[in-house]
Short mmCIF file of C-alpha atoms (C1' of nucleotides) and ligand atoms in Angstrom, two decimals:
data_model
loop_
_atom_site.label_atom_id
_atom_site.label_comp_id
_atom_site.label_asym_id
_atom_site.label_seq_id
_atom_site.Cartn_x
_atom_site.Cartn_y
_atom_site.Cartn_z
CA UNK A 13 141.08 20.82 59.67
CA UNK A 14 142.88 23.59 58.07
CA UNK A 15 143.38 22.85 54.03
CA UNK A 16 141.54 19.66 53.95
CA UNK A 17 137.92 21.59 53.80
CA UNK A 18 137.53 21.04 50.30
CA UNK A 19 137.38 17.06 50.81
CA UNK A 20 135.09 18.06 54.18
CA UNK A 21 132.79 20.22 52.34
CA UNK A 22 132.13 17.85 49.55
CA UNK A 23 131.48 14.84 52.80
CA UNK A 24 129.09 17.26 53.97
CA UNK A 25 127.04 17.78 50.97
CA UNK A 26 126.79 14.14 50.24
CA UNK A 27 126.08 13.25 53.25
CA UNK A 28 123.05 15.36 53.11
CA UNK A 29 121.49 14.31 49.43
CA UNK A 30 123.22 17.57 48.48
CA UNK A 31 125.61 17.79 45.00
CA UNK A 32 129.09 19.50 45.50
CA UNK A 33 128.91 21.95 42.67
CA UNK A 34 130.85 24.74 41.31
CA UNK A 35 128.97 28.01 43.32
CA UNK A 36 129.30 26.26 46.05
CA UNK A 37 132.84 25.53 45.91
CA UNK A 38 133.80 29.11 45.25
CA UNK A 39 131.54 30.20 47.98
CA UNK A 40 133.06 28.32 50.30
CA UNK A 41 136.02 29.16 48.80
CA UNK A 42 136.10 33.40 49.35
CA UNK A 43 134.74 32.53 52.98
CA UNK A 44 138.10 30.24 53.53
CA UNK A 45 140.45 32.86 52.65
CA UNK A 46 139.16 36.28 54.04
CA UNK A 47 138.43 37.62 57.58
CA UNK A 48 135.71 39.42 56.98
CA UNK A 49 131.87 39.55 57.85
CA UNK A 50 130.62 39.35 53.73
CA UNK A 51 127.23 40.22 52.46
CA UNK A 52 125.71 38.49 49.86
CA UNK A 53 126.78 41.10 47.23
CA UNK A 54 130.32 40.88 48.14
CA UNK A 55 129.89 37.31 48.02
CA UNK A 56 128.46 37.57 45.01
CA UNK A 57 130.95 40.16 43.41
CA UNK A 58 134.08 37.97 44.73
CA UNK A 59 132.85 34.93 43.19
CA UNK A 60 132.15 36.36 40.21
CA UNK A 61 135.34 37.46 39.42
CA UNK A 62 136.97 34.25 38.36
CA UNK A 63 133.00 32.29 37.82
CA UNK A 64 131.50 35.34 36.27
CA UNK A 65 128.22 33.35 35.29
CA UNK A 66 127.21 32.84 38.48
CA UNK A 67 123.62 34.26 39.72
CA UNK A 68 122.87 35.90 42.65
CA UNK A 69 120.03 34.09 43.24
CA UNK A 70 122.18 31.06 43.42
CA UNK A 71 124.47 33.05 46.27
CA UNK A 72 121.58 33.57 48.20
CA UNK A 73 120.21 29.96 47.75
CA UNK A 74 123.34 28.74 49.05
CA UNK A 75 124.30 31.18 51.53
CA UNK A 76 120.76 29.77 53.10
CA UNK A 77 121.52 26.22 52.69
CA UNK A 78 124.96 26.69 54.13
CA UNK A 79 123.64 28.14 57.18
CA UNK A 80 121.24 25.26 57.66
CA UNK A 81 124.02 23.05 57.47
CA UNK A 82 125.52 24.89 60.44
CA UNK A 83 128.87 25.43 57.95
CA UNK A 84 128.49 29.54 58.05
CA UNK A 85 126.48 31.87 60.46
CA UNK A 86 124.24 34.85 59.13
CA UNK A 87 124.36 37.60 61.49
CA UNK A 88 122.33 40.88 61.33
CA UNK A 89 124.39 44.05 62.53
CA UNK A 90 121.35 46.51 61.55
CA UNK A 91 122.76 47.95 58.60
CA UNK A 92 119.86 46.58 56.15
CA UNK A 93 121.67 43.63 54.83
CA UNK A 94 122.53 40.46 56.61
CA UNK A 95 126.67 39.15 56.82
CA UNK A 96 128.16 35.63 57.01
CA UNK A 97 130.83 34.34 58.29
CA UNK A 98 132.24 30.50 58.31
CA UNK A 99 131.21 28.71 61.58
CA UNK A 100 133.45 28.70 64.41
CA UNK A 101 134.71 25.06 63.98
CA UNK A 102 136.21 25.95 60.36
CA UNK A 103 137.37 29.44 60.89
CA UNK A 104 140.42 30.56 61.72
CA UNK A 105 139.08 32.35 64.04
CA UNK A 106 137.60 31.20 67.34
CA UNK A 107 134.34 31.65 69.23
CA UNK A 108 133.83 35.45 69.37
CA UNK A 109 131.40 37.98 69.99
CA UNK A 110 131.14 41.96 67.95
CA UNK A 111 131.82 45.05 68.15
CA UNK A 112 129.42 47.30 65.83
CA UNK A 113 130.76 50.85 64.80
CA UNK A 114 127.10 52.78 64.51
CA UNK A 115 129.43 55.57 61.95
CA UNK A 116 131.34 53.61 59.64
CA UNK A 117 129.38 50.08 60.01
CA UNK A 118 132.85 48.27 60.50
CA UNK A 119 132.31 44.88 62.45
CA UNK A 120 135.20 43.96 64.81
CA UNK A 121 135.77 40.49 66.71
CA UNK A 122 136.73 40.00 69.91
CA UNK A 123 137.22 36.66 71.78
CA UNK A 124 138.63 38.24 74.90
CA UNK A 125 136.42 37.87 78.07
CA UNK A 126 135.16 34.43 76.45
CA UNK A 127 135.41 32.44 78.75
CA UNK A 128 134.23 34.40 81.61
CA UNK A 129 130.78 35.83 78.48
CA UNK A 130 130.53 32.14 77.89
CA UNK A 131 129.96 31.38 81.39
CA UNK A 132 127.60 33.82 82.32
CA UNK A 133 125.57 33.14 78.88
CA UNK A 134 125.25 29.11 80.10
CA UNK A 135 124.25 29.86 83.65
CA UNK A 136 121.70 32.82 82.26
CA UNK A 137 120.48 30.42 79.62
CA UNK A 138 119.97 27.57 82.20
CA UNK A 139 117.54 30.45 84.31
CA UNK A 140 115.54 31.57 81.45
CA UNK A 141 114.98 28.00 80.00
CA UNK A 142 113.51 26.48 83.41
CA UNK A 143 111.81 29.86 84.52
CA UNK A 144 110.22 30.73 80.79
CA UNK A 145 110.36 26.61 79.46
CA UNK A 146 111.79 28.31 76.37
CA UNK A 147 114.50 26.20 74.80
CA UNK A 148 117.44 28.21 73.41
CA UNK A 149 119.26 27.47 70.58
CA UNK A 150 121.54 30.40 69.97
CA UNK A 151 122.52 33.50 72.13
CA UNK A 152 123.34 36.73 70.33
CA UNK A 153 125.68 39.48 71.96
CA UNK A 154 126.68 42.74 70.28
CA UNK A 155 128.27 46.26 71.39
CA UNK A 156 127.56 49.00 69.57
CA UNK A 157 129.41 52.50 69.51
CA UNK A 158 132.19 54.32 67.65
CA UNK A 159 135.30 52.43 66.60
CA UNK A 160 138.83 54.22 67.19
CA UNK A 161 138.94 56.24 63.88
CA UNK A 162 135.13 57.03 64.24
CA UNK A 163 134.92 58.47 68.00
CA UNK A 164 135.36 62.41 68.53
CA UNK A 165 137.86 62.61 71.00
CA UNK B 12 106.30 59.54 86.16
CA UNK B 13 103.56 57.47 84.62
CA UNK B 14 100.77 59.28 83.47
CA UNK B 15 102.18 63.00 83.40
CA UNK B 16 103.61 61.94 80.07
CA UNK B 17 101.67 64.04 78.19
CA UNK B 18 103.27 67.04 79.58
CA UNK B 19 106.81 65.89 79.35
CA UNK B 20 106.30 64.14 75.88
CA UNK B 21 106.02 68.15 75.30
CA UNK B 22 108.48 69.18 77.08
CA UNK B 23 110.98 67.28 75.47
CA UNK B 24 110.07 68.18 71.92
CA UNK B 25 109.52 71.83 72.97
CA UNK B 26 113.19 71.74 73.96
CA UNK B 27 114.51 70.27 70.86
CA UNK B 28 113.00 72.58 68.43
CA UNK B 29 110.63 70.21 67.50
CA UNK B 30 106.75 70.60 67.83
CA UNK B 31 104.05 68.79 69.60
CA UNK B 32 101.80 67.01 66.92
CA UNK B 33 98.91 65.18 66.85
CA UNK B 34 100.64 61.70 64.87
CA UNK B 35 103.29 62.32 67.72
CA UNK B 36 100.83 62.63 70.18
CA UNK B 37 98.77 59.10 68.73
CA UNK B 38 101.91 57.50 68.00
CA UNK B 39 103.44 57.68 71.65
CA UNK B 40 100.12 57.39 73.14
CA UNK B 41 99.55 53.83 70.94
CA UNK B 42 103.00 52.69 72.89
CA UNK B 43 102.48 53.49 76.44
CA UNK B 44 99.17 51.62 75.97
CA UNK B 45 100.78 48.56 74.99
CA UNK B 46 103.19 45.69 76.27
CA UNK B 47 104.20 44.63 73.21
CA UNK B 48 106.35 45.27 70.65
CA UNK B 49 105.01 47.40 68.00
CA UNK B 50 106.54 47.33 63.87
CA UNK B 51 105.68 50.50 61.94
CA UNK B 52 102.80 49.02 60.54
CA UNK B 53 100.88 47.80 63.96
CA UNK B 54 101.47 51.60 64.86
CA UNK B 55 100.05 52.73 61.84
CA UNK B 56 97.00 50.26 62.31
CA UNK B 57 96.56 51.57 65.78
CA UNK B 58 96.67 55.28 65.16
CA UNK B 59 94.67 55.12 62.09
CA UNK B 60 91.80 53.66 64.12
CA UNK B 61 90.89 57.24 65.59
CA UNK B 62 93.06 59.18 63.12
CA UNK B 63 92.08 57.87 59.99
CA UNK B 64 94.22 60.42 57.76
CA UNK B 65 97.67 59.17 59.35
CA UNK B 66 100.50 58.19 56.37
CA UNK B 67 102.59 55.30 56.75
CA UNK B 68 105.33 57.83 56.12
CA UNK B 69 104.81 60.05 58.94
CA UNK B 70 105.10 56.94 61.10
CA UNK B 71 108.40 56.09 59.99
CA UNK B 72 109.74 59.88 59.95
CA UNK B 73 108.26 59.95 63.85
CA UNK B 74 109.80 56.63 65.15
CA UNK B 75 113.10 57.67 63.60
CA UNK B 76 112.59 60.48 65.35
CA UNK B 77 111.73 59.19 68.57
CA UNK B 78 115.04 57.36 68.24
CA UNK B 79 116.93 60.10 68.37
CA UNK B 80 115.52 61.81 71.44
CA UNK B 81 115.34 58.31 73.03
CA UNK B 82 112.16 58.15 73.98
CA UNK B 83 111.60 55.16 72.50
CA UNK B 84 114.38 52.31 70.88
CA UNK B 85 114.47 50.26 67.87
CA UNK B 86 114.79 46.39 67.95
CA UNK B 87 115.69 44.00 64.83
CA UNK B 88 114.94 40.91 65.81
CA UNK B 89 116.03 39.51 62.14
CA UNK B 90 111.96 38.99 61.44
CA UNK B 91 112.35 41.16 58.42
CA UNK B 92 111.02 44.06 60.26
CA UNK B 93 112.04 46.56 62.81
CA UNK B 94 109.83 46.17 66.05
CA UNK B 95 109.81 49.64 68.63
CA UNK B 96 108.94 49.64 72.31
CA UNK B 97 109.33 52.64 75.24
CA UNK B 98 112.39 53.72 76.41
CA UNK B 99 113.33 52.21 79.79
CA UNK B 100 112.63 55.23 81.54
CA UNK B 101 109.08 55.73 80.14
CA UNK B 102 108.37 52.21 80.40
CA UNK B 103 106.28 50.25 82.38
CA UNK B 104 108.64 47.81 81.99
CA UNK B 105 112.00 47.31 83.97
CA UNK B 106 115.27 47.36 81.69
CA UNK B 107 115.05 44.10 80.14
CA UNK B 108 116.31 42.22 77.32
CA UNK B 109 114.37 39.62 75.03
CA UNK B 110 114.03 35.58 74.37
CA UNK B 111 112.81 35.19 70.53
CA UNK B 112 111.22 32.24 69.73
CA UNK B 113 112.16 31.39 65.70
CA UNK B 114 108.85 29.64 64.98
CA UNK B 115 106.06 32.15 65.88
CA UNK B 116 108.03 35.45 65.92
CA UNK B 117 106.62 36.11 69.57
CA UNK B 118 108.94 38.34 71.75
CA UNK B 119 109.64 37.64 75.73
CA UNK B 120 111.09 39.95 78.09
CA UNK B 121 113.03 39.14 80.91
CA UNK B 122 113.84 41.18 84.14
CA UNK B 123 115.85 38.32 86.09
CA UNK B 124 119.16 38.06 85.94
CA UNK B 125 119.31 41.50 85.26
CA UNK B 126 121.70 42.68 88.53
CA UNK B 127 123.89 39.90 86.91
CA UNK B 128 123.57 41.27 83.38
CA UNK B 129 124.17 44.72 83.98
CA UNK B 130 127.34 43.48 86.12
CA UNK B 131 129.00 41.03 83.51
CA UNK B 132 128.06 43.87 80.35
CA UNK B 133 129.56 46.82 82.64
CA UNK B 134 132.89 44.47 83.17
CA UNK B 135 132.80 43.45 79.45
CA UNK B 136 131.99 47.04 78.35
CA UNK B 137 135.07 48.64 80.24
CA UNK B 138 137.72 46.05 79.37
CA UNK B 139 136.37 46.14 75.38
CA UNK B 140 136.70 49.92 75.29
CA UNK B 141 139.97 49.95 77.08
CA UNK B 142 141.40 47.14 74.70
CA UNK B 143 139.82 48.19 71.46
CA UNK B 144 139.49 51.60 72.02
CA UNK B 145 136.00 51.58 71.20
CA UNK B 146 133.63 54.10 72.87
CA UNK B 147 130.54 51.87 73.70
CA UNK B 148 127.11 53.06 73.47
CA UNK B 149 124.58 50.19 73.54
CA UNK B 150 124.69 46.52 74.02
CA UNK B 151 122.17 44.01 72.65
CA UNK B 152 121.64 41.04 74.22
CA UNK B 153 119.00 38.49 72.56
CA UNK B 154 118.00 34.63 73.00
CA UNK B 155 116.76 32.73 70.45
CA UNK B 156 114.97 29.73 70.53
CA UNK B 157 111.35 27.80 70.80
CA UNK B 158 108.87 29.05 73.38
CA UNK B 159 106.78 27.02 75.38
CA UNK B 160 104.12 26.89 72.89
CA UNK B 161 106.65 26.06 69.49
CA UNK B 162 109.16 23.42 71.36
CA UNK B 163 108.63 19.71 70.40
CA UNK B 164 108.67 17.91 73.47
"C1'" DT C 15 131.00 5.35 29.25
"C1'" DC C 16 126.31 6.83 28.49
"C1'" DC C 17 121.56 7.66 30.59
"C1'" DC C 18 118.24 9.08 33.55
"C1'" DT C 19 116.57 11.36 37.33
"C1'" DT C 20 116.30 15.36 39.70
"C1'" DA C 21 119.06 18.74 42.28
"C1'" DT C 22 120.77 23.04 40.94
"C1'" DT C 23 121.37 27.01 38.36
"C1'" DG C 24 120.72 31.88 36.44
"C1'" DG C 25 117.78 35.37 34.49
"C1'" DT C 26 113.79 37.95 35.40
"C1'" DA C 27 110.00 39.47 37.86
"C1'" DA C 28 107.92 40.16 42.18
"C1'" DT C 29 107.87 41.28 47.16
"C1'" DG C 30 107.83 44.10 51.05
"C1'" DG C 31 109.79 47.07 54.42
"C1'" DT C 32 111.71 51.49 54.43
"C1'" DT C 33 113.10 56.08 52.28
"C1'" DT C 34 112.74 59.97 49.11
"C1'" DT C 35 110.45 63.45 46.85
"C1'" DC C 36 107.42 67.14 46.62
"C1'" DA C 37 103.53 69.89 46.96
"C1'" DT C 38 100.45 71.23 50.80
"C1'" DT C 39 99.34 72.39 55.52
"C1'" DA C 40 100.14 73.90 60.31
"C1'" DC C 41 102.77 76.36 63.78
"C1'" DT C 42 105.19 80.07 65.73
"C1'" DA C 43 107.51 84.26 66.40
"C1'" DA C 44 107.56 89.03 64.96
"C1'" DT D 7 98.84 89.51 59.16
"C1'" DT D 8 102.95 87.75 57.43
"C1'" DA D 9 107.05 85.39 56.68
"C1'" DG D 10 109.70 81.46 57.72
"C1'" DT D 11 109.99 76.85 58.71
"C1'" DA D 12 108.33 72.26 60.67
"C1'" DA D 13 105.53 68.65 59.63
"C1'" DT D 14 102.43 66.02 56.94
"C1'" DG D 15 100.51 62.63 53.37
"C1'" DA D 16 100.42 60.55 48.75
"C1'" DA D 17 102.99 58.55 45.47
"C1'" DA D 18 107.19 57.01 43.60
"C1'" DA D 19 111.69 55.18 44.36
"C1'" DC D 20 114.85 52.13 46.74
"C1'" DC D 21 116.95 47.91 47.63
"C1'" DA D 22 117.82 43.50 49.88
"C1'" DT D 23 115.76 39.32 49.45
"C1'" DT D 24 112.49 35.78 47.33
"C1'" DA D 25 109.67 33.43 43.96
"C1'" DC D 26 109.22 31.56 39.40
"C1'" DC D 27 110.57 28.90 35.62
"C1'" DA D 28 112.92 27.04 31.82
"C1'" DA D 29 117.60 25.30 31.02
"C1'" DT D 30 121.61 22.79 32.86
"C1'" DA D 31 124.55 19.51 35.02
"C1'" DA D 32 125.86 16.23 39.05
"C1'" DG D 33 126.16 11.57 40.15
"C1'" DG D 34 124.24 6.80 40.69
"C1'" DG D 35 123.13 2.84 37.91
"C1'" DA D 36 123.29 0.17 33.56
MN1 MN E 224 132.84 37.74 63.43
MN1 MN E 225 111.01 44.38 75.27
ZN1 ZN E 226 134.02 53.34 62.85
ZN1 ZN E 227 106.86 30.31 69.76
#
DNA sequence: TCCCTTATTGGTAATGGTTTTCATTACTAA
DNA sequence: TTAGTAATGAAAACCATTACCAATAAGGGA
């Protein structure tokens, strides 16, 4: 999958009545090559260096459509403005949960204890759908607390 | 506990420094009444009923407050606005943790599973802190999804 | 290749929840 | 009383996100 996005994204798009344009190539683009969980401003500010006319409207447009199309995730950590990362399946990362540092606001990843959190979230998720007939689409897990630099030992 | 509040509601700002006012007073009296889970706003509906002169600011300054001496906690449920409820221990409620349903906003708590929960998140919490060196304070633990009222069937 | 349709863009203004500021009021301890 | 400080309320500021709208450009067909 790896390096042949650009030809995946474009499938995508089409395949959806959607136009591959510039923004959305570069978008795609800063969320390929960095590890980080980006807000639309540093979206917007990494874009812009080398497609300075972009909008920020247009980030957010996108960053919306993107997530509809399942190809990032939005996640809200509580700090007032909402992050993004590329979905699992074209990250080089793998499924993972976060750790939120309440001082310094740094998000870390972890994917140890997966399989066992992954477990317990389908057999928990199984109870509450039959016992509450709610259908779940999405589970959220986070830790919060103070991140090795930020604790007072 | 229940119903003796009033007294240690006192107590515990007495003991911080802080004083016993009447907003305070309205404002934690507005959340024991209720089951639900209150935004700013339906707090400062609900107190300005019998105390008309209430600010929208004084609200805000309390619930932060109230935060912080963890009488009551703070949920973003990504609905654009931060919703508040008792503190477990205050609660009529048993520790619990919430279904979301992403069409009509409404919030479910659950109770079950919870012995199962609170064993997987202790496990989890002890091998993330060891590994990471991350001093856990909180864990959040949401599912969203369409309740029985929102899900096409 | 050129057109035509319409998806998409970018600038600007608006929104809405939350925070700041500041002058006024209410407690509390001496 | 009085001084010192906590707390309040109104209004303005903040700031991430959204709505609006005229201008632009992608891509399918001729
Ligand atoms: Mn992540
Ligand atoms: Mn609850
Ligand atoms: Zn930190
Ligand atoms: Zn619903």
């Amino acid at each position: 999958m790896r390096g042949r996005n650009q030809q995946h994204w474009q499938g995508q798009f089409m395949g959806c009545g959607y136009r591959m344009t510039k923004p959305r190539e570069e978008i795609l683009g800063v969320m390929e090559k960095t590890m980080d969980h980006l807000s639309a401003e540093d979206i917007y500010l990494a874009v812009h260096k080398f497609y300075p006319n972009i909008g920020l409207t247009t980030i957010y447009r996108n960053l919306e459509l993107l997530v509809k199309m399942e190809l990032i995730v939005k996640f809200e950590f509580g700090q007032g403005k909402a992050k993004y990362e590329l979905a699992d399946q074209y990250s080089k990362k793998e499924h993972h949960h976060h750790l939120v540092c309440k001082k310094c606001s740094r998000i870390f990843d972890y994917s140890d204890f997966m399989e066992k959190e992954v477990r317990f979230l389908k057999d928990t998720e199984k109870g509450l759908s039959k016992k509450y007939d709610f259908q779940i689409t999405k589970h959220l897990i986070q830790f919060y607390g103070y991140c090795n630099k930020c604790q007072k030992k």
